[in-house]
Coordinates of C-alpha atoms and ligand atoms in Angstrom, one line a residue:
X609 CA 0.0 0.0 0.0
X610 CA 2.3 2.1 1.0
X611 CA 5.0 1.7 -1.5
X612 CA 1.8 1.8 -4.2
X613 CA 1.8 5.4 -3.0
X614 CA 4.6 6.4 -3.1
X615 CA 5.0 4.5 -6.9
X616 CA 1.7 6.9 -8.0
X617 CA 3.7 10.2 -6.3
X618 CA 7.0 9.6 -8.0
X619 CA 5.6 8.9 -11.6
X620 CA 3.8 12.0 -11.4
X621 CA 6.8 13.7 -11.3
X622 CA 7.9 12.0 -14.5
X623 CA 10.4 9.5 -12.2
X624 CA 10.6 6.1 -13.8
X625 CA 10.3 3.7 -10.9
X626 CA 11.0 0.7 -12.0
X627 CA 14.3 2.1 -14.1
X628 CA 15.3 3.9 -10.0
X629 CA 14.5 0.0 -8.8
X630 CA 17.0 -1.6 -11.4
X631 CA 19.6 0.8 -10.6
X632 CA 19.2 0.2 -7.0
X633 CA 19.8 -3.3 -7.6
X634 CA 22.9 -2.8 -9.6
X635 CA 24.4 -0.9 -6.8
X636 CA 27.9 -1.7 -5.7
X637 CA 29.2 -0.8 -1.9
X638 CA 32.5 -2.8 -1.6
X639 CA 33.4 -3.7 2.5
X640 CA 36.9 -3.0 3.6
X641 CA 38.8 -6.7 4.9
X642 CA 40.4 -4.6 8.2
X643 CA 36.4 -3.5 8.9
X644 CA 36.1 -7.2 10.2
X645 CA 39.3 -7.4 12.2
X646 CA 40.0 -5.7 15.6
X647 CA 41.2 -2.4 15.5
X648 CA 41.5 0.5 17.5
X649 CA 42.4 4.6 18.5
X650 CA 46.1 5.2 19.3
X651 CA 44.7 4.9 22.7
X652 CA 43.4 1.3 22.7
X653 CA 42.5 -1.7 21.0
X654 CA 39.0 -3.0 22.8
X655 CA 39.1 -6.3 21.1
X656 CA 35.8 -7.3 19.9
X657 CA 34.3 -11.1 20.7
X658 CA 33.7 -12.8 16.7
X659 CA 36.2 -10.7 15.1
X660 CA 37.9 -12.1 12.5
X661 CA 41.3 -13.5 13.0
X662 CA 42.5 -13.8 9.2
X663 CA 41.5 -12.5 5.6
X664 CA 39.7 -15.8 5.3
X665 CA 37.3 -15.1 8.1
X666 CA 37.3 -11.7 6.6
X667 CA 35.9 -13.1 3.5
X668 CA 32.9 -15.1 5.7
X669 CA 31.9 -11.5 7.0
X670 CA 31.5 -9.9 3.6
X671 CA 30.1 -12.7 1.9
X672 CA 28.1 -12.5 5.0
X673 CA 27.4 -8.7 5.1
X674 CA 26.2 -9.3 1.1
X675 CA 24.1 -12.4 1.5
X676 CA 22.0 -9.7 3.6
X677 CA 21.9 -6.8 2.0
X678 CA 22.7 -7.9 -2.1
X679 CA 25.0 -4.8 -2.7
X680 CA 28.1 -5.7 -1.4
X681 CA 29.4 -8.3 -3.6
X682 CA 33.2 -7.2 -3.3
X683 CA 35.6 -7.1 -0.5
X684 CA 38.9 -4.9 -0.3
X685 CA 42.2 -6.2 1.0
X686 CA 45.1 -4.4 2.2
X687 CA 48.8 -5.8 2.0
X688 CA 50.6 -7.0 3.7
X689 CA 47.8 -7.4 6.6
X690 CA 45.8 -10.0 4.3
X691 CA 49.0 -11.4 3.1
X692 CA 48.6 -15.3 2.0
X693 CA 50.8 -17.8 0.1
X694 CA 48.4 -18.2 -2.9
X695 CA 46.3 -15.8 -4.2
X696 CA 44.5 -17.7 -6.8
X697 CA 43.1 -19.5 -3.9
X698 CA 42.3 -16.6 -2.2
X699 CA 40.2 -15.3 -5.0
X700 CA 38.5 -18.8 -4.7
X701 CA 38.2 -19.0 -1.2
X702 CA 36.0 -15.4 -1.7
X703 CA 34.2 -16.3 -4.5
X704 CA 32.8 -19.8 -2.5
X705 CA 31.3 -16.4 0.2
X706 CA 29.8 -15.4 -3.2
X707 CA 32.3 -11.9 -3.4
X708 CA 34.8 -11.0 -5.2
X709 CA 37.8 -9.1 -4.3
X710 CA 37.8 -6.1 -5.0
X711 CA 40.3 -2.6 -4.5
X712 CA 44.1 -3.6 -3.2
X713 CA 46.0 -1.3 -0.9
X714 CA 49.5 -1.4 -0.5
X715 CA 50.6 -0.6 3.0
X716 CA 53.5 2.1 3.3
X717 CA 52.6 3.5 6.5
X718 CA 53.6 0.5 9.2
X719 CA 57.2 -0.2 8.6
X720 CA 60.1 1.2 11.0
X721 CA 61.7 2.3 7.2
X722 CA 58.8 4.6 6.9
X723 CA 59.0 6.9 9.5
X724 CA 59.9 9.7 7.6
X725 CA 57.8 9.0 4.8
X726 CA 57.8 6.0 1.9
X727 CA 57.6 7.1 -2.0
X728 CA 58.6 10.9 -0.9
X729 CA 61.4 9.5 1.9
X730 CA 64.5 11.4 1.3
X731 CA 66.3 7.9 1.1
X732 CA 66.1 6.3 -2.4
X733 CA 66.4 2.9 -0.8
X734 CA 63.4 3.5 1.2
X735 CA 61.8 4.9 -2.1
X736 CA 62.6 1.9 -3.8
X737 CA 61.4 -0.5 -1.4
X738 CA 58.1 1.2 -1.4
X739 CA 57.6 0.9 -5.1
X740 CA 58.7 -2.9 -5.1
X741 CA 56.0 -2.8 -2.4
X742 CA 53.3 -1.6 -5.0
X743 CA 54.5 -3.2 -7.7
X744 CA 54.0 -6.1 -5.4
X745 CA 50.5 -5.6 -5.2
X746 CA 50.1 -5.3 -9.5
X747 CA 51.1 -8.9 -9.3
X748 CA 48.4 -9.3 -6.4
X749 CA 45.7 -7.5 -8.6
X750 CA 46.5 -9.8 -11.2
X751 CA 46.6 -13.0 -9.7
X752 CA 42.9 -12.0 -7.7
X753 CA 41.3 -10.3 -10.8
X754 CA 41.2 -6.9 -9.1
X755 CA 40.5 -4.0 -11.4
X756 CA 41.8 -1.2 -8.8
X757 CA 45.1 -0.3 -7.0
X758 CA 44.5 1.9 -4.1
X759 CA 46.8 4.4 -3.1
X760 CA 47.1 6.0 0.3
X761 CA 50.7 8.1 1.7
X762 CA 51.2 9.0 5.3
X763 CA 54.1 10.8 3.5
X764 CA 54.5 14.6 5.4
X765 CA 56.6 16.1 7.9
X766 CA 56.0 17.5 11.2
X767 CA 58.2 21.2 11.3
X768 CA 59.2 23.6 8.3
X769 CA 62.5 22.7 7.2
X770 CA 62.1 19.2 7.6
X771 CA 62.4 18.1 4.2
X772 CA 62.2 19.6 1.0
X773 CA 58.4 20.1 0.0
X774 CA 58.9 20.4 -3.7
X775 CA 61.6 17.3 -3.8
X776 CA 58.9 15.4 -2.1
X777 CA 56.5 16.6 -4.9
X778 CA 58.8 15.6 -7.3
X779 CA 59.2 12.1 -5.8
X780 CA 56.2 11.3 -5.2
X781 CA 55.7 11.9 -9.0
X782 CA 58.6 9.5 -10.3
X783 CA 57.1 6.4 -7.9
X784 CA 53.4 6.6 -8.9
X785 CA 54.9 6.8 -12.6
X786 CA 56.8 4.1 -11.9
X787 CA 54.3 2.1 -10.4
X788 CA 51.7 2.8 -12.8
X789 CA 53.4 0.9 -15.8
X790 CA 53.4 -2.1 -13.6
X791 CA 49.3 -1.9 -13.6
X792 CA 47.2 -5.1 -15.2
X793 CA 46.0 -4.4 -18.5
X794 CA 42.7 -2.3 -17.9
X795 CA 42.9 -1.7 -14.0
X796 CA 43.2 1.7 -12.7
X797 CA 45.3 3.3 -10.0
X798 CA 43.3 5.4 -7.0
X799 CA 44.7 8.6 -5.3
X800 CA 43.8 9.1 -2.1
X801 CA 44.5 12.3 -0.5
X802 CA 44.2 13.5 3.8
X803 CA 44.9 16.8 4.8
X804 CA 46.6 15.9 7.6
X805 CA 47.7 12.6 9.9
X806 CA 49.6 11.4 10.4
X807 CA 51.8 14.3 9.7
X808 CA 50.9 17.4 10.7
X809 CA 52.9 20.6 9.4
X810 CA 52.7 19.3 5.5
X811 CA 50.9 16.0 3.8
X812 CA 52.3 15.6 1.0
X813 CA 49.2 15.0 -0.7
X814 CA 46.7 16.9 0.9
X815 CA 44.0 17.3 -0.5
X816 CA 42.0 16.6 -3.9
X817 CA 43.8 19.3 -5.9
X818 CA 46.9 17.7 -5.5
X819 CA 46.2 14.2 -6.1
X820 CA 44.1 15.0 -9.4
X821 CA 47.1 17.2 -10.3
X822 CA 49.6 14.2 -9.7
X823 CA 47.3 11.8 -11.7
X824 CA 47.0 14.2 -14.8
X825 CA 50.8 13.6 -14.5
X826 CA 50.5 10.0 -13.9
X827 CA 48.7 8.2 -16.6
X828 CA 45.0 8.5 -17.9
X829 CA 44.4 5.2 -15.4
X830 CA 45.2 7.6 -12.6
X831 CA 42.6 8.6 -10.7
X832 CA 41.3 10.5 -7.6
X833 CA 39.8 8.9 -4.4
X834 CA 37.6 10.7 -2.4
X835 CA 37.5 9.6 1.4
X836 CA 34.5 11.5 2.9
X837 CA 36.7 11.4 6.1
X838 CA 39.5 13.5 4.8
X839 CA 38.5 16.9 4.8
X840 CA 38.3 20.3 7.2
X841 CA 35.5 20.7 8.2
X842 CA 32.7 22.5 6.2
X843 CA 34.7 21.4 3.2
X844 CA 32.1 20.6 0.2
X845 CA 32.5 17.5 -0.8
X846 CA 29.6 17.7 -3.1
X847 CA 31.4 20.0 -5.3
X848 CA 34.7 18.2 -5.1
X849 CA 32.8 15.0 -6.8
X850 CA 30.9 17.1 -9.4
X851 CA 34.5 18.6 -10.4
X852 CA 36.1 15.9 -10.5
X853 CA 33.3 13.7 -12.3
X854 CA 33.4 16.4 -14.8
X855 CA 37.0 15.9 -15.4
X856 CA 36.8 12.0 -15.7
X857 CA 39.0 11.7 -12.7
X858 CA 37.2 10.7 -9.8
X859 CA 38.3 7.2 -9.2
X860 CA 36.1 6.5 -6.1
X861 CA 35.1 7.4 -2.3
X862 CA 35.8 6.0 0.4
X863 CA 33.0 6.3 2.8
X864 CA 32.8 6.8 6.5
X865 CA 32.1 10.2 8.8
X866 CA 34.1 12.1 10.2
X867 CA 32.9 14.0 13.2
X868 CA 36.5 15.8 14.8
X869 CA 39.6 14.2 13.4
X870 CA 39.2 10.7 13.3
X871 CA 37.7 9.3 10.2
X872 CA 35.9 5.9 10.9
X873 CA 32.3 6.4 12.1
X874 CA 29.9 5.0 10.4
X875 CA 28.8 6.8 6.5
X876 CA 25.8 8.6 7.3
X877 CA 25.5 9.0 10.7
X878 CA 26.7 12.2 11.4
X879 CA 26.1 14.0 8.0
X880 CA 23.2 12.1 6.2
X881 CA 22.4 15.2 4.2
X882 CA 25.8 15.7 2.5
X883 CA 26.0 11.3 1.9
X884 CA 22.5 12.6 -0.6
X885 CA 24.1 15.7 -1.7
X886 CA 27.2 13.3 -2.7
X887 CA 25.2 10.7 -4.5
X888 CA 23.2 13.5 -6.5
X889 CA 26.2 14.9 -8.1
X890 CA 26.9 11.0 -9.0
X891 CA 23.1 10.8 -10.6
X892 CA 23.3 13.9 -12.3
X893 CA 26.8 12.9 -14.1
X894 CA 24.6 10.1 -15.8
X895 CA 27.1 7.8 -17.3
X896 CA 30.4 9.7 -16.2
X897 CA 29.7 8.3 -13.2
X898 CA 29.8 4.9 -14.6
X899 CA 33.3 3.5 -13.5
X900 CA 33.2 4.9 -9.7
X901 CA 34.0 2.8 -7.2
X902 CA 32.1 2.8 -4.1
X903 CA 33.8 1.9 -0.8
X904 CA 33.9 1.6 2.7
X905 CA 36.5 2.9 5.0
X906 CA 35.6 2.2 8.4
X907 CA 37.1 0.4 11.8
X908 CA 34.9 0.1 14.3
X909 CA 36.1 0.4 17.8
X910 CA 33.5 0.2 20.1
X911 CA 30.4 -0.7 17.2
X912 CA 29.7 -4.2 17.0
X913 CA 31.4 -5.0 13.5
X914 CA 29.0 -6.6 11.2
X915 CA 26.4 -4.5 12.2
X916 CA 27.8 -1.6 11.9
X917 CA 29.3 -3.0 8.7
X918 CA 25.6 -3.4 7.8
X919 CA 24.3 -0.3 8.7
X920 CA 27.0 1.8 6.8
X921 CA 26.0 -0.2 3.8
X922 CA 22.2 0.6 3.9
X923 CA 22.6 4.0 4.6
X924 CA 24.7 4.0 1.2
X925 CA 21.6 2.5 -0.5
X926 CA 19.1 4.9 1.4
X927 CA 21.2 8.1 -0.4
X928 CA 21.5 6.6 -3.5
X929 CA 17.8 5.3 -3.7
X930 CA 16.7 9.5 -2.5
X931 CA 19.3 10.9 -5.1
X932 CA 17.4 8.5 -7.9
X933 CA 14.2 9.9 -6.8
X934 CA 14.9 13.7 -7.4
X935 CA 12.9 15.4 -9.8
X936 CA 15.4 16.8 -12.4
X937 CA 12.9 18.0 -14.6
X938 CA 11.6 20.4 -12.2
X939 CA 14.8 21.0 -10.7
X940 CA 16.0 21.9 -14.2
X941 CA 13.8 24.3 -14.4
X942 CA 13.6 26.3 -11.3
X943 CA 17.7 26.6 -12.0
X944 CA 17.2 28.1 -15.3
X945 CA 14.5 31.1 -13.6
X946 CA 16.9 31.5 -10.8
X947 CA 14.2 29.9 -8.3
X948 CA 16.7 29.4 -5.5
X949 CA 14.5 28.2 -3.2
X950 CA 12.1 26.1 -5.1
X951 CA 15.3 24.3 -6.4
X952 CA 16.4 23.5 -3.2
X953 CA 12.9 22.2 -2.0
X954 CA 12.9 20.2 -4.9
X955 CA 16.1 18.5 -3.2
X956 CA 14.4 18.5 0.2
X957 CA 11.5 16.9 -1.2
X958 CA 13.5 14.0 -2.3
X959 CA 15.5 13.8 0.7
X960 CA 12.4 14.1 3.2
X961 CA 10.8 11.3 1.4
X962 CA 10.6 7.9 3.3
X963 CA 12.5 5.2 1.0
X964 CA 11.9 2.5 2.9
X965 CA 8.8 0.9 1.0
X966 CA 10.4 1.3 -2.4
X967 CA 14.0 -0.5 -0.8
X968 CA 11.8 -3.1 0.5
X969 CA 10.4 -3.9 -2.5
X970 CA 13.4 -4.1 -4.1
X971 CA 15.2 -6.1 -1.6
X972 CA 12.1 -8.3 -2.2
X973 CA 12.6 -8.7 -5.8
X974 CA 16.4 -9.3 -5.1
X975 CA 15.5 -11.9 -2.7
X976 CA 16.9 -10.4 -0.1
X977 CA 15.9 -9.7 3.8
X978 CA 12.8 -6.4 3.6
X979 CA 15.4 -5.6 6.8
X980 CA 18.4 -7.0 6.7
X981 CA 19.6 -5.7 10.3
X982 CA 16.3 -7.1 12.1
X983 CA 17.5 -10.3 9.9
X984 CA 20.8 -9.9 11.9
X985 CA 19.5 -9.7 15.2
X986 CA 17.3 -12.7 14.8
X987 CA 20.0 -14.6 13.1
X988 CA 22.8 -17.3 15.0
X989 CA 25.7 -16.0 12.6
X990 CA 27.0 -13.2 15.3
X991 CA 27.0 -15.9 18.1
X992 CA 28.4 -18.8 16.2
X993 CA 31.9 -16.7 15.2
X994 CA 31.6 -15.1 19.0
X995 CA 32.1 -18.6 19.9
X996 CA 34.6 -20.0 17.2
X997 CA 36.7 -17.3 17.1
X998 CA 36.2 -15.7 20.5
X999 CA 37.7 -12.2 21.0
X1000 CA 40.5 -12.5 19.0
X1001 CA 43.4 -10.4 18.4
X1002 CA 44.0 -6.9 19.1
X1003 CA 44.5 -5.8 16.0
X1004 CA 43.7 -8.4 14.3
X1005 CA 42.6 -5.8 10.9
X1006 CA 46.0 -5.4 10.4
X1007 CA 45.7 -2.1 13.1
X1008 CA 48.6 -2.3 15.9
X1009 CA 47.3 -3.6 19.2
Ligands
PSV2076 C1 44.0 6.4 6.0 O1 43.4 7.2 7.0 C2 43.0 5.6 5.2 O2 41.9 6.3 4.9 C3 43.6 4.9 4.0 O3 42.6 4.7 3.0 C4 44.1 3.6 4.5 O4 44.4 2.7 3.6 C5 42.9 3.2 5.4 O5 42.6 4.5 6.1 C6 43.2 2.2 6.4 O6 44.3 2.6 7.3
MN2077 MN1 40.6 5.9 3.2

């Protein structure tokens, strides 16, 4: 009944419901493999009872996380933290938990060698060791069938006349050229920027000007990713995406919120609004928006994982499934007579609408849960791992305990 309503309200304003429902059910949130782990603040590590142990129980989780919700069929790995022998059978072992894996990370931020940076150290052994490092993880991407190498630095210093900025510039330059000629045939290489931590006088890429001005230099594979975590505050995102869509570099997000300086609360929480703003500059862009990659960046520390793991996907889905329902037309219009207002009620009106019949009828037609996080709660899965793995290890993502 409901969702018959709100089917009747949206095709009068000329949206095509059943095109919104397919693209809702071609929607792709990949989980992050240290999401499932224990992790922690600098401060402590409150190991969590079912945690994972390994990238194998990892895998369970997401294929777990996807069986539920039908939109997370991938699963990102970072390296060396999901390091195993044989990556063929690693790509098996996912696909038999129905995902696929999905972005690799390289990790140049946990070594002794890297205290005072990795691809911009002022030590070319260092540097070298990094790139072998990423070039490693080409071979990974090709040996799992991953399409995406992604790229974060902690590379900055802490006091002026540490290092020299523009040499760092200039190395940082040489390595992702290097690395990029070691990228499989048709994968793309993601630049991830933070404007600060964990250095704090200069990042050396800090924010999205600078990594989409490195990956003009790098390659036409090179691309930007936006973390939603990785900004000052007040910082429009929004326009950052519709920029960069425009410019065919925006590679993909990383999602989480960000609420003081840490980044890993849980995507739409603390800023629900700006998750919709986000996803209607992605909807507008029509088929620019095509080859974006969605994905999660969150630890949880004190959030039970798989449910917040859960949650942070569905509130994904909720913003997409308001951006699909805006009315452009109208929208259109009231931007060409200047209607400032009306436009942005037009916006409100989308946003302000309840979603959840039309996601349950989809999730229906996907054959999936009407609510996957009641379908949680009432489910043995959370309790079984409690008891097989028990509470792990402290940082058992990969994070140090
Ligand atoms: C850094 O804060 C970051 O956002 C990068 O994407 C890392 O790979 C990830 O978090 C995990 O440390
Ligand atoms: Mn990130």
């Amino acid at each position: 009944m409901e969702y018959n309503l709100l089917v009747e309200r949206l095709t009068k304003q000329g949206v095509d419901v059943e095109d919104v429902k397919a693209k809702l059910k071609r929607q792709h949130i990949e989980t992050p493999s240290w999401g499932y782990g224990n992790s922690g603040t600098r401060f402590k590590v409150f190991a969590w009872n079912g945690a994972a142990r390994n990238i194998y129980e990892k895998l369970a989780d997401a294929g777990y996380i996807h069986k539920l919700t039908g939109v997370a069929p991938s699963v990102a790995i970072h390296i060396p933290w999901d390091k195993v022998e044989d990556w063929q059978e690693l790509a098996q072992a996912a696909q038999a938990h129905g995902v696929a894996i999905g972005a690799v990370n390289p990790n140049v931020f946990q070594d002794d060698q890297y205290k005072l940076g990795s691809i911009t150290h002022p030590s070319a052994a260092v540097r070298e060791e990094a790139i072998a490092h990423m070039v490693e993880c080409c071979e990974i991407m090709a040996k799992t069938g991953s399409a995406l190498l992604s790229l974060w630095f902690a590379d900055g210093t802490n006091y002026a006349g540490q290092d020299s900025i523009s040499e760092r510039k200039q190395r940082m330059e040489d390595a992702l050229k290097e690395t990029y000629k070691h990228l499989p045939a048709g994968s793309r290489m993601l630049i991830e920027y933070k404007f600060f931590e964990p250095a704090f006088y200069h990042t050396d890429l800090a924010d999205w000007g600078m990594a989409y001005a490195t990956a003009l230099k790098v390659g036409e594979r090179a691309q930007v990713l936006v973390d939603t975590g990785h900004h000052a505050q007040g910082t429009n995102i929004a326009h950052i995406v519709a920029f960069l869509l425009d410019e065919g570099r925006l590679g993909g997000f990383h999602f989480n919120a960000r609420k003081y300086a840490d980044d890993d609360l849980i995507v739409g929480t603390t800023n629900p609004f700006e998750l919709f703003e986000i996803y209607h500059e992605l909807v507008s862009a029509g088929e620019a928006a095509r080859d974006v990659a969605y994905m999660i960046d969150q630890s949880h520390n004190i959030e039970p994982k798989l449910e917040a793991m859960l949650l942070s996907v569905l509130n994904c889905q909720v913003a997409y499934a308001k951006a699909l329902i805006v009315d452009r037309k109208t929208l259109a219009e009231r931007q060409r007579n200047g209607d400032v207002l009306g436009a942005y009620r037009v916006m409100q009106d989308a946003y302000e609408t309840d979603v959840r019949p039309l996601l349950v009828q989809v999730r229906d037609e996907m054959g999936v849960p009407a609510d996957p996080i009641a379908a949680y709660r009432a489910d043995d899965y959370a309790q079984k791992v409690a008891q097989e793995r028990g509470s792990g290890v402290a940082g058992s993502s990969g994070y140090p305990g």
